[in-house]
mmCIF file of C-alpha atoms and ligand atoms in Angstrom:
data_model
loop_
_atom_site.group_PDB
_atom_site.id
_atom_site.type_symbol
_atom_site.label_atom_id
_atom_site.label_comp_id
_atom_site.label_asym_id
_atom_site.label_seq_id
_atom_site.Cartn_x
_atom_site.Cartn_y
_atom_site.Cartn_z
ATOM 1 C CA MET A 160 0.634 -18.206 1.634
ATOM 2 C CA LYS A 161 3.288 -15.876 0.277
ATOM 3 C CA ILE A 162 2.111 -12.820 -1.650
ATOM 4 C CA ILE A 163 4.752 -13.426 -4.310
ATOM 5 C CA ASP A 164 3.213 -16.858 -5.069
ATOM 6 C CA ILE A 165 -0.286 -15.345 -5.251
ATOM 7 C CA ILE A 166 0.539 -12.505 -7.610
ATOM 8 C CA THR A 167 2.563 -14.602 -10.006
ATOM 9 C CA GLN A 168 -0.284 -17.051 -10.640
ATOM 10 C CA ASN A 169 -1.266 -15.158 -13.757
ATOM 11 C CA LYS A 170 -4.869 -14.772 -12.550
ATOM 12 C CA LEU A 171 -6.624 -11.430 -12.593
ATOM 13 C CA SER A 172 -7.263 -10.517 -8.976
ATOM 14 C CA LEU A 173 -7.892 -7.749 -6.453
ATOM 15 C CA SER A 174 -6.384 -7.222 -3.025
ATOM 16 C CA PHE A 175 -7.627 -4.738 -0.421
ATOM 17 C CA GLU A 176 -6.054 -2.562 2.249
ATOM 18 C CA VAL A 177 -7.367 -1.776 5.711
ATOM 19 C CA PHE A 178 -5.962 0.430 8.437
ATOM 20 C CA PRO A 179 -5.987 -0.389 12.179
ATOM 21 C CA PRO A 180 -8.201 1.431 14.703
ATOM 22 C CA LYS A 181 -7.032 4.494 16.570
ATOM 23 C CA THR A 182 -8.474 3.418 19.916
ATOM 24 C CA GLU A 183 -9.616 0.274 21.674
ATOM 25 C CA THR A 184 -13.237 1.443 21.342
ATOM 26 C CA SER A 185 -13.119 1.517 17.539
ATOM 27 C CA PHE A 186 -11.461 -1.924 17.352
ATOM 28 C CA GLU A 187 -14.772 -3.752 16.886
ATOM 29 C CA ASN A 188 -15.812 -1.414 14.041
ATOM 30 C CA VAL A 189 -12.568 -2.018 12.190
ATOM 31 C CA LYS A 190 -12.816 -5.739 12.895
ATOM 32 C CA HIS A 191 -16.309 -5.779 11.402
ATOM 33 C CA ALA A 192 -15.227 -3.784 8.300
ATOM 34 C CA THR A 193 -12.267 -6.136 7.869
ATOM 35 C CA GLU A 194 -14.511 -9.174 8.103
ATOM 36 C CA GLU A 195 -16.889 -7.781 5.475
ATOM 37 C CA ILE A 196 -13.975 -7.075 3.116
ATOM 38 C CA ALA A 197 -12.530 -10.545 3.772
ATOM 39 C CA LYS A 198 -15.865 -12.094 2.730
ATOM 40 C CA LEU A 199 -15.149 -10.822 -0.795
ATOM 41 C CA ARG A 200 -12.293 -13.365 -0.874
ATOM 42 C CA PRO A 201 -9.587 -10.997 -2.149
ATOM 43 C CA SER A 202 -6.215 -12.428 -3.171
ATOM 44 C CA PHE A 203 -4.792 -10.892 0.024
ATOM 45 C CA MET A 204 -5.418 -8.065 2.494
ATOM 46 C CA SER A 205 -2.838 -5.628 3.793
ATOM 47 C CA VAL A 206 -2.947 -3.858 7.147
ATOM 48 C CA THR A 207 -1.177 -0.519 7.436
ATOM 49 C CA TYR A 208 1.068 0.423 10.322
ATOM 50 C CA GLY A 209 0.062 3.702 11.863
ATOM 51 C CA ALA A 210 -1.006 5.193 8.508
ATOM 52 C CA GLY A 211 -4.495 6.460 7.682
ATOM 53 C CA GLY A 212 -5.320 7.445 11.243
ATOM 54 C CA GLY A 213 -4.861 4.063 12.918
ATOM 55 C CA THR A 214 -2.211 3.083 15.430
ATOM 56 C CA SER A 215 0.538 0.555 14.975
ATOM 57 C CA ARG A 216 -0.511 -1.219 18.199
ATOM 58 C CA TYR A 217 -3.386 -2.968 16.471
ATOM 59 C CA THR A 218 -1.809 -3.828 13.104
ATOM 60 C CA LEU A 219 -0.824 -7.303 14.200
ATOM 61 C CA ASP A 220 -4.192 -8.070 15.861
ATOM 62 C CA ILE A 221 -6.092 -7.133 12.710
ATOM 63 C CA ALA A 222 -3.618 -8.980 10.464
ATOM 64 C CA LYS A 223 -3.880 -12.116 12.620
ATOM 65 C CA ASN A 224 -7.683 -12.028 12.450
ATOM 66 C CA ILE A 225 -7.627 -11.741 8.663
ATOM 67 C CA LYS A 226 -5.451 -14.817 8.421
ATOM 68 C CA GLU A 227 -6.864 -16.960 11.202
ATOM 69 C CA LEU A 228 -10.552 -16.037 11.393
ATOM 70 C CA TYR A 229 -11.259 -15.296 7.747
ATOM 71 C CA GLY A 230 -8.609 -17.423 5.987
ATOM 72 C CA VAL A 231 -7.374 -14.619 3.720
ATOM 73 C CA PRO A 232 -3.602 -14.221 3.132
ATOM 74 C CA THR A 233 -2.289 -11.206 5.030
ATOM 75 C CA LEU A 234 0.372 -8.590 4.491
ATOM 76 C CA ALA A 235 1.408 -6.738 7.669
ATOM 77 C CA HIS A 236 2.983 -3.312 7.181
ATOM 78 C CA LEU A 237 5.906 -2.268 9.377
ATOM 79 C CA THR A 238 7.654 1.118 9.521
ATOM 80 C CA CYS A 239 10.990 1.847 11.127
ATOM 81 C CA VAL A 240 12.098 5.472 10.946
ATOM 82 C CA SER A 241 10.924 6.797 14.274
ATOM 83 C CA SER A 242 11.559 3.538 16.130
ATOM 84 C CA THR A 243 14.499 2.102 18.010
ATOM 85 C CA ARG A 244 16.189 -1.136 17.033
ATOM 86 C CA ASP A 245 14.747 -2.820 20.147
ATOM 87 C CA THR A 246 11.163 -1.854 19.281
ATOM 88 C CA VAL A 247 11.477 -3.025 15.695
ATOM 89 C CA SER A 248 13.172 -6.303 16.710
ATOM 90 C CA GLN A 249 10.327 -6.952 19.130
ATOM 91 C CA LYS A 250 7.742 -6.259 16.388
ATOM 92 C CA ILE A 251 9.511 -8.622 13.996
ATOM 93 C CA LYS A 252 9.497 -11.352 16.651
ATOM 94 C CA GLU A 253 5.776 -10.818 17.228
ATOM 95 C CA ILE A 254 5.009 -10.948 13.505
ATOM 96 C CA LYS A 255 6.962 -14.194 13.184
ATOM 97 C CA ALA A 256 5.261 -15.680 16.270
ATOM 98 C CA ALA A 257 1.854 -14.812 14.771
ATOM 99 C CA GLY A 258 2.725 -16.951 11.737
ATOM 100 C CA ILE A 259 2.668 -13.970 9.357
ATOM 101 C CA THR A 260 5.193 -14.352 6.568
ATOM 102 C CA ASN A 261 4.341 -11.336 4.395
ATOM 103 C CA ILE A 262 5.740 -7.983 5.520
ATOM 104 C CA MET A 263 5.555 -4.600 3.805
ATOM 105 C CA ALA A 264 8.844 -3.003 4.841
ATOM 106 C CA LEU A 265 8.600 0.782 4.987
ATOM 107 C CA ARG A 266 10.587 3.675 6.265
ATOM 108 C CA GLY A 267 7.510 5.688 7.289
ATOM 109 C CA ASP A 268 7.163 9.445 7.098
ATOM 110 C CA ILE A 269 9.651 11.530 9.067
ATOM 111 C CA PRO A 270 7.731 13.106 11.979
ATOM 112 C CA LYS A 271 7.416 16.909 11.477
ATOM 113 C CA GLU A 272 9.362 17.709 14.642
ATOM 114 C CA LEU A 273 12.334 15.589 13.483
ATOM 115 C CA GLU A 274 12.518 16.910 9.921
ATOM 116 C CA ASN A 275 15.421 19.265 10.587
ATOM 117 C CA THR A 276 17.358 17.211 13.130
ATOM 118 C CA ASP A 277 20.645 15.365 12.638
ATOM 119 C CA ARG A 278 19.820 11.857 11.430
ATOM 120 C CA SER A 279 23.272 10.299 11.783
ATOM 121 C CA SER A 280 22.447 8.580 15.077
ATOM 122 C CA TRP A 281 19.068 7.184 14.005
ATOM 123 C CA ASP A 282 18.765 3.409 14.125
ATOM 124 C CA TYR A 283 16.869 3.432 10.807
ATOM 125 C CA LYS A 284 17.244 6.049 8.090
ATOM 126 C CA TYR A 285 15.654 4.287 5.129
ATOM 127 C CA ALA A 286 13.463 1.297 4.360
ATOM 128 C CA ILE A 287 16.533 -0.614 3.180
ATOM 129 C CA ASP A 288 17.764 -0.734 6.815
ATOM 130 C CA LEU A 289 14.578 -2.570 7.805
ATOM 131 C CA ILE A 290 14.740 -4.878 4.784
ATOM 132 C CA ASN A 291 18.299 -5.920 5.701
ATOM 133 C CA GLU A 292 17.173 -6.631 9.248
ATOM 134 C CA LEU A 293 14.144 -8.672 8.140
ATOM 135 C CA LYS A 294 16.265 -10.721 5.747
ATOM 136 C CA SER A 295 18.834 -11.529 8.395
ATOM 137 C CA TYR A 296 16.107 -12.430 10.906
ATOM 138 C CA ASP A 297 14.349 -14.854 8.571
ATOM 139 C CA SER A 298 15.294 -15.247 4.930
ATOM 140 C CA ASP A 299 11.910 -16.884 4.348
ATOM 141 C CA PHE A 300 9.906 -13.667 4.935
ATOM 142 C CA CYS A 301 8.159 -12.483 1.778
ATOM 143 C CA ILE A 302 9.013 -8.795 1.666
ATOM 144 C CA GLY A 303 7.142 -6.017 -0.091
ATOM 145 C CA ALA A 304 8.284 -2.411 -0.430
ATOM 146 C CA ALA A 305 6.804 0.874 -1.617
ATOM 147 C CA CYS A 306 7.479 2.581 -4.941
ATOM 148 C CA TYR A 307 6.393 5.885 -6.409
ATOM 149 C CA PRO A 308 5.406 6.246 -10.088
ATOM 150 C CA GLU A 309 5.432 10.039 -9.571
ATOM 151 C CA ILE A 310 8.632 9.920 -7.440
ATOM 152 C CA HIS A 311 8.802 10.091 -3.664
ATOM 153 C CA PRO A 312 8.092 13.656 -2.445
ATOM 154 C CA GLU A 313 11.577 13.908 -0.857
ATOM 155 C CA SER A 314 13.364 12.922 -4.075
ATOM 156 C CA THR A 315 14.655 15.616 -6.352
ATOM 157 C CA ASN A 316 14.535 13.567 -9.548
ATOM 158 C CA GLN A 317 13.272 10.234 -10.814
ATOM 159 C CA LYS A 318 16.687 8.892 -11.756
ATOM 160 C CA ASP A 319 17.918 9.050 -8.138
ATOM 161 C CA ASP A 320 14.614 7.728 -6.832
ATOM 162 C CA ILE A 321 14.852 4.680 -9.121
ATOM 163 C CA LYS A 322 18.523 4.168 -8.176
ATOM 164 C CA ARG A 323 17.497 4.028 -4.486
ATOM 165 C CA LEU A 324 14.597 1.755 -5.370
ATOM 166 C CA LYS A 325 16.972 -0.658 -7.111
ATOM 167 C CA GLU A 326 19.218 -0.769 -4.016
ATOM 168 C CA LYS A 327 16.163 -1.476 -1.877
ATOM 169 C CA VAL A 328 14.959 -4.265 -4.170
ATOM 170 C CA ASP A 329 18.441 -5.799 -4.381
ATOM 171 C CA ALA A 330 18.506 -6.009 -0.568
ATOM 172 C CA GLY A 331 15.789 -8.678 -0.795
ATOM 173 C CA VAL A 332 12.414 -7.265 -1.828
ATOM 174 C CA ASP A 333 10.045 -9.790 -3.430
ATOM 175 C CA PHE A 334 7.482 -7.341 -4.810
ATOM 176 C CA LEU A 335 6.642 -3.642 -4.919
ATOM 177 C CA THR A 336 3.349 -1.845 -4.343
ATOM 178 C CA THR A 337 2.853 1.609 -5.808
ATOM 179 C CA GLN A 338 1.662 4.830 -4.291
ATOM 180 C CA MET A 339 -1.795 5.784 -5.589
ATOM 181 C CA PHE A 340 -1.974 7.387 -9.037
ATOM 182 C CA PHE A 341 -4.892 8.650 -11.105
ATOM 183 C CA ASP A 342 -3.389 8.457 -14.567
ATOM 184 C CA ASN A 343 -2.355 4.970 -15.688
ATOM 185 C CA ASN A 344 0.113 6.365 -18.216
ATOM 186 C CA LEU A 345 2.268 7.493 -15.285
ATOM 187 C CA LEU A 346 2.458 3.878 -14.135
ATOM 188 C CA TYR A 347 3.278 2.491 -17.603
ATOM 189 C CA ASN A 348 6.032 5.049 -17.989
ATOM 190 C CA PHE A 349 7.419 4.224 -14.543
ATOM 191 C CA LEU A 350 7.341 0.477 -15.261
ATOM 192 C CA TYR A 351 9.288 1.011 -18.454
ATOM 193 C CA LYS A 352 11.936 3.016 -16.581
ATOM 194 C CA ILE A 353 12.379 0.629 -13.666
ATOM 195 C CA ARG A 354 12.596 -2.402 -15.969
ATOM 196 C CA GLU A 355 15.253 -0.545 -17.934
ATOM 197 C CA ALA A 356 17.085 0.071 -14.643
ATOM 198 C CA GLY A 357 17.108 -3.685 -13.969
ATOM 199 C CA ILE A 358 14.295 -3.872 -11.406
ATOM 200 C CA THR A 359 12.469 -7.061 -12.337
ATOM 201 C CA VAL A 360 10.282 -7.897 -9.309
ATOM 202 C CA PRO A 361 6.464 -7.797 -9.748
ATOM 203 C CA VAL A 362 4.840 -4.390 -9.222
ATOM 204 C CA ILE A 363 1.342 -4.202 -7.730
ATOM 205 C CA PRO A 364 -0.438 -0.982 -8.727
ATOM 206 C CA GLY A 365 -2.272 0.716 -5.833
ATOM 207 C CA ILE A 366 -5.599 2.308 -6.741
ATOM 208 C CA MET A 367 -7.436 4.696 -4.429
ATOM 209 C CA PRO A 368 -11.172 5.058 -5.077
ATOM 210 C CA ILE A 369 -11.969 8.685 -4.268
ATOM 211 C CA THR A 370 -15.504 8.556 -2.958
ATOM 212 C CA ASN A 371 -15.954 11.998 -1.449
ATOM 213 C CA ALA A 372 -14.742 15.467 -2.326
ATOM 214 C CA ASN A 373 -12.930 16.001 1.026
ATOM 215 C CA GLN A 374 -10.794 12.966 0.296
ATOM 216 C CA VAL A 375 -9.427 14.595 -2.862
ATOM 217 C CA GLU A 376 -7.389 17.294 -1.151
ATOM 218 C CA ARG A 377 -6.195 14.964 1.618
ATOM 219 C CA SER A 378 -5.092 12.255 -0.798
ATOM 220 C CA ILE A 379 -3.268 14.639 -3.102
ATOM 221 C CA LYS A 380 -1.500 16.303 -0.178
ATOM 222 C CA LEU A 381 -0.432 12.928 1.165
ATOM 223 C CA SER A 382 0.698 11.398 -2.098
ATOM 224 C CA GLY A 383 1.530 14.361 -4.322
ATOM 225 C CA SER A 384 -0.355 12.560 -7.108
ATOM 226 C CA PHE A 385 -1.239 14.309 -10.354
ATOM 227 C CA MET A 386 -4.977 14.875 -10.930
ATOM 228 C CA PRO A 387 -5.897 14.416 -14.593
ATOM 229 C CA GLN A 388 -8.433 16.891 -15.998
ATOM 230 C CA ARG A 389 -10.903 14.032 -16.477
ATOM 231 C CA PHE A 390 -10.847 13.405 -12.730
ATOM 232 C CA LYS A 391 -10.982 17.103 -11.815
ATOM 233 C CA SER A 392 -14.101 17.550 -13.989
ATOM 234 C CA LEU A 393 -15.750 14.685 -12.208
ATOM 235 C CA VAL A 394 -15.043 16.224 -8.770
ATOM 236 C CA ASP A 395 -16.243 19.653 -10.008
ATOM 237 C CA LYS A 396 -19.476 18.178 -11.276
ATOM 238 C CA PHE A 397 -20.320 15.672 -8.527
ATOM 239 C CA GLY A 398 -18.262 16.813 -5.493
ATOM 240 C CA SER A 399 -21.204 18.482 -3.769
ATOM 241 C CA ASN A 400 -23.487 15.462 -4.196
ATOM 242 C CA PRO A 401 -22.107 12.696 -1.908
ATOM 243 C CA ALA A 402 -23.985 9.789 -3.523
ATOM 244 C CA ALA A 403 -23.092 10.889 -7.051
ATOM 245 C CA MET A 404 -19.444 11.507 -6.086
ATOM 246 C CA LYS A 405 -19.195 8.051 -4.561
ATOM 247 C CA GLN A 406 -20.642 6.419 -7.671
ATOM 248 C CA ALA A 407 -18.402 8.453 -9.986
ATOM 249 C CA GLY A 408 -15.274 7.774 -7.877
ATOM 250 C CA ILE A 409 -15.929 4.031 -7.878
ATOM 251 C CA ALA A 410 -16.519 4.094 -11.645
ATOM 252 C CA TYR A 411 -13.252 5.992 -12.175
ATOM 253 C CA ALA A 412 -11.276 3.481 -10.065
ATOM 254 C CA THR A 413 -12.974 0.572 -11.863
ATOM 255 C CA ASP A 414 -12.034 2.069 -15.198
ATOM 256 C CA GLN A 415 -8.392 2.425 -14.106
ATOM 257 C CA ILE A 416 -8.336 -1.216 -12.943
ATOM 258 C CA ILE A 417 -9.824 -2.544 -16.199
ATOM 259 C CA ASP A 418 -7.209 -0.623 -18.170
ATOM 260 C CA LEU A 419 -4.445 -2.061 -15.944
ATOM 261 C CA TYR A 420 -5.698 -5.626 -16.481
ATOM 262 C CA ALA A 421 -5.949 -4.986 -20.227
ATOM 263 C CA ASN A 422 -2.315 -3.898 -20.192
ATOM 264 C CA GLY A 423 -0.882 -6.971 -18.512
ATOM 265 C CA ILE A 424 -1.253 -6.260 -14.774
ATOM 266 C CA THR A 425 -2.673 -9.260 -12.907
ATOM 267 C CA ASN A 426 -3.191 -8.085 -9.294
ATOM 268 C CA VAL A 427 -4.415 -4.606 -8.412
ATOM 269 C CA HIS A 428 -4.325 -3.400 -4.793
ATOM 270 C CA VAL A 429 -7.283 -1.245 -3.778
ATOM 271 C CA TYR A 430 -6.867 1.302 -0.996
ATOM 272 C CA SER A 431 -10.281 0.412 0.335
ATOM 273 C CA MET A 432 -9.889 2.457 3.551
ATOM 274 C CA ASN A 433 -12.044 0.191 5.753
ATOM 275 C CA LYS A 434 -15.026 0.674 3.432
ATOM 276 C CA PRO A 435 -16.551 -2.744 2.632
ATOM 277 C CA ASP A 436 -19.278 -1.195 0.458
ATOM 278 C CA VAL A 437 -16.700 0.467 -1.796
ATOM 279 C CA ALA A 438 -14.611 -2.711 -2.002
ATOM 280 C CA ALA A 439 -17.717 -4.780 -2.797
ATOM 281 C CA LYS A 440 -18.924 -2.396 -5.487
ATOM 282 C CA ILE A 441 -15.562 -2.395 -7.258
ATOM 283 C CA GLN A 442 -15.366 -6.166 -7.081
ATOM 284 C CA ASP A 443 -18.931 -6.426 -8.366
ATOM 285 C CA ASN A 444 -18.096 -4.117 -11.290
ATOM 286 C CA LEU A 445 -15.342 -6.584 -12.235
ATOM 287 C CA SER A 446 -17.269 -9.790 -11.557
ATOM 288 C CA ASP A 447 -16.953 -11.189 -15.080
ATOM 289 C CA ILE A 448 -13.385 -9.988 -15.467
ATOM 290 C CA ILE A 449 -11.542 -11.203 -12.386
ATOM 291 C CA SER A 450 -10.692 -14.888 -12.067
ATOM 292 C CA LYS A 451 -12.847 -17.049 -9.852
HETATM 293 P P1 FAD B 32 12.404 4.716 1.444
HETATM 294 O O1 FAD B 32 12.412 3.613 0.473
HETATM 295 O O2 FAD B 32 13.422 4.683 2.528
HETATM 296 O O3 FAD B 32 12.539 6.087 0.605
HETATM 297 C C1 FAD B 32 12.306 7.360 1.210
HETATM 298 C C2 FAD B 32 13.079 8.433 0.473
HETATM 299 O O4 FAD B 32 14.491 8.271 0.694
HETATM 300 C C3 FAD B 32 12.933 8.400 -1.047
HETATM 301 O O5 FAD B 32 12.995 9.716 -1.507
HETATM 302 C C4 FAD B 32 14.156 7.598 -1.516
HETATM 303 O O6 FAD B 32 14.516 7.893 -2.868
HETATM 304 C C5 FAD B 32 15.200 8.058 -0.517
HETATM 305 N N1 FAD B 32 16.228 7.043 -0.214
HETATM 306 C C6 FAD B 32 16.036 5.706 -0.039
HETATM 307 N N2 FAD B 32 17.190 5.115 0.308
HETATM 308 C C7 FAD B 32 18.134 6.096 0.365
HETATM 309 C C8 FAD B 32 19.537 6.110 0.679
HETATM 310 N N3 FAD B 32 20.195 4.989 0.982
HETATM 311 N N4 FAD B 32 20.170 7.320 0.636
HETATM 312 C C9 FAD B 32 19.518 8.466 0.312
HETATM 313 N N5 FAD B 32 18.207 8.505 -0.002
HETATM 314 C C10 FAD B 32 17.516 7.324 0.031
HETATM 315 N N6 FAD B 32 3.368 4.831 5.909
HETATM 316 C C11 FAD B 32 3.050 4.422 7.165
HETATM 317 O O7 FAD B 32 3.329 5.123 8.137
HETATM 318 N N7 FAD B 32 2.425 3.208 7.362
HETATM 319 C C12 FAD B 32 2.091 2.376 6.341
HETATM 320 O O8 FAD B 32 1.524 1.308 6.561
HETATM 321 C C13 FAD B 32 2.405 2.794 5.013
HETATM 322 N N8 FAD B 32 2.112 2.010 3.947
HETATM 323 C C14 FAD B 32 2.474 2.398 2.687
HETATM 324 C C15 FAD B 32 2.233 1.547 1.597
HETATM 325 C C16 FAD B 32 2.582 1.931 0.298
HETATM 326 C C17 FAD B 32 2.304 1.011 -0.855
HETATM 327 C C18 FAD B 32 3.182 3.208 0.076
HETATM 328 C C19 FAD B 32 3.525 3.640 -1.327
HETATM 329 C C20 FAD B 32 3.454 4.060 1.150
HETATM 330 C C21 FAD B 32 3.119 3.663 2.459
HETATM 331 N N9 FAD B 32 3.387 4.472 3.565
HETATM 332 C C22 FAD B 32 3.056 4.054 4.837
HETATM 333 C C23 FAD B 32 4.028 5.780 3.377
HETATM 334 C C24 FAD B 32 5.581 5.681 3.468
HETATM 335 O O9 FAD B 32 5.958 5.328 4.779
HETATM 336 C C25 FAD B 32 6.158 7.056 3.078
HETATM 337 O O10 FAD B 32 5.927 7.317 1.732
HETATM 338 C C26 FAD B 32 7.618 7.291 3.478
HETATM 339 O O11 FAD B 32 7.879 8.687 3.350
HETATM 340 C C27 FAD B 32 8.643 6.552 2.621
HETATM 341 O O12 FAD B 32 8.671 5.212 2.901
HETATM 342 P P2 FAD B 32 9.546 4.206 1.981
HETATM 343 O O13 FAD B 32 9.520 2.899 2.625
HETATM 344 O O14 FAD B 32 9.132 4.320 0.572
HETATM 345 O O15 FAD B 32 11.000 4.905 2.163
#
């Protein structure tokens, strides 16, 4: 089933993200975590490509399992920036052959060692290059792309970032998923601005439950997200007590999700990081709110 058809059903729902294993030996652990998350019957599950510590090699295997073994709609991520056209074409063929129709088309982060090199000869410079390729390969793919309520770290201002986002969407994006954010007002403000710029596709907010203090620094570094004082106080108070921090982080994420639903969002994507217990707790907290 296409993600665009799921998220426009006007039902309040949750989707979850998992990342692939780093090595063959951890494959079974990730498979088990994925299965446990799938049992929650989310609206869909996404599988990252090389992000979060996993390798791209296993993205398709995990995505196929989600769809075929557990019957949950799947979104396979694909990045392009440090790949050749041949590698990406091969990946697209494999995704198609696996019967996966939903693809999150991403540029990917520029590897550190390539940051200051000449990019003119690269096969892919931006996500839009991959989106164009996917569309010409199969116009029936349902394509998602990333967006940044607090602007992409490489962008110098929001106006340019939104201009580039509009070009990306116009190339054939069906829906957008946001980078994590910890203050919903940043999302509402962003939505207002992109709608004003003529971007009309559905936007799925991405919520990251911060369940341990170490995660805070890593997540902020990765995303550049603003930490509201309310969240900082919570980390100050509970950061050194793992169980309390986990409970407080889940409560904070739940609170954000309830506010999003109350303000017209229907599907929220949870960066569940291969943690079935966290996914289950959030879903349980919303049991009378989300649609059955
Ligand atoms: P782009 O849309 O190409 O944008 C990157 C930057 O270039 C922005 O500053 C943009 O404004 C600018 N830009 C875009 N087009 C142009 C143009 N034509 N000319 C000049 N400037 C331009 N990473 C992974 O490795 N694997 C994953 O699975 C993964 N999943 C993600 C899921 C989500 C929801 C999000 C938000 C991010 C994810 N990432 C993942 C991280 C992502 O790869 C990085 O944030 C990356 O740096 C940018 O990817 P993008 O697709 O947004 O790039």
